[in-house]
Steps between C-alpha positions, in 0.01 A plus 500: 500500500405697189205650687729617784736666252206672328371642832851612597556681167157665519574649843843612377337696219253663744783613729702642211199691366422644844858611560507681165164667556570626854836661421659516848427136565803273476500138393715225651561131450592267787590140566543328834608168649452373853288263706130434535294300746164449667419646839286290733639166378785261571671563168844613385603794284565453131672706230287781362539763232310784341537733205302793375467873454376798697426871503623778726238776525622813689256633761693729738865600537613172655201276429386306199249229416645180355255260336654199330428157366702183527499143385574343840588141585416394857441174686657278766673165558398231747574139589282193498466149361384353169406157372241224497663164573830651611464838672821704484620829646458783250555869443217715364552826312201725439532787252228766459520761224322833535442824317564747782399866515662690792431868573746667737561847638869590477695744716825621343806653667784636288837396640797600285663431166166434327400241762145496636364289786146377439275357772166370378195310617146417399285210390467255216241296318600187311320257275601136487587385149611143559642281774655153505637260757805286425591192706847345519563174687814540710807296393338397172466640149121500516355847455145590403315825435128454556276616217252705706515880494441598863300806396267297280428180693580295808824302496486146643852394390375160384357442851832351618668806654538530877608771740766457770232358734426226243156643425372513142585839352289686242461864405171679429456745216692817588361852498639700209471842666785584737501825700774624731748759617834581338799716587847572370828682547699617201801700392480686173842568347426718198279264299589180684264366772638258760305382802263251651127442531281284720133411491261337746168358391189588698259270318539121529510321167372186671218509755515151641771273632808537280631143517218322683643603834506292818360572845819693586440732209135540597607612848750744348220643286299572815799655680584722201136611455464320169829607342663157502410272212366782281805597292583849379784591265810688606813594303837666556683611186817685408424722203692663220345752264547786258303827485462666164 
């Protein structure tokens, strides 16, 4: 956790130095909450959040470049079973933490009373810092967070976790690099920034069967040209920020 804070503070200092040096460049801070999930899998959304800072670099009259960096929490929830002698229905919560670097082109339209509409879009690159899976047996107090960091090693969940088809469920080591598209819509009211952002991963973080899929999933993978069973991140967040 100390390492994450050190990286976050280092990037903050870089952004502040750049904004001072470039003069017309404005600095902002943002935080967002929303939902995250995995495309191409039979999983459910989970709570997500992000926080960070960005720059607004004027290019033309209505256009600007907006690079930023975030600490972003993503992941997904899914159901299954857990146990050795007694196998019980369980909920699984997977949380992946990233350092995310989006770069978007923003189009600004002045409305009235110091209100500006901002439409923006671009791409992002993210680097996986750590990821954990937590299991909770339904209707009991038993809850366990497995020790493995998904970005560092495979996670076997004690070799007693099963998917909804009762097949043994394990996770391979995840790819740290995440690449994708991002877009947002925002209202700027003087210095206040209120809006929403979404992102869609283009690069799977897992290149083989996500939960040791069954024949049905294998057929879906063929029908979807390989998209099913190879999860990519997506997020939808409401954001609140302040531009200095």
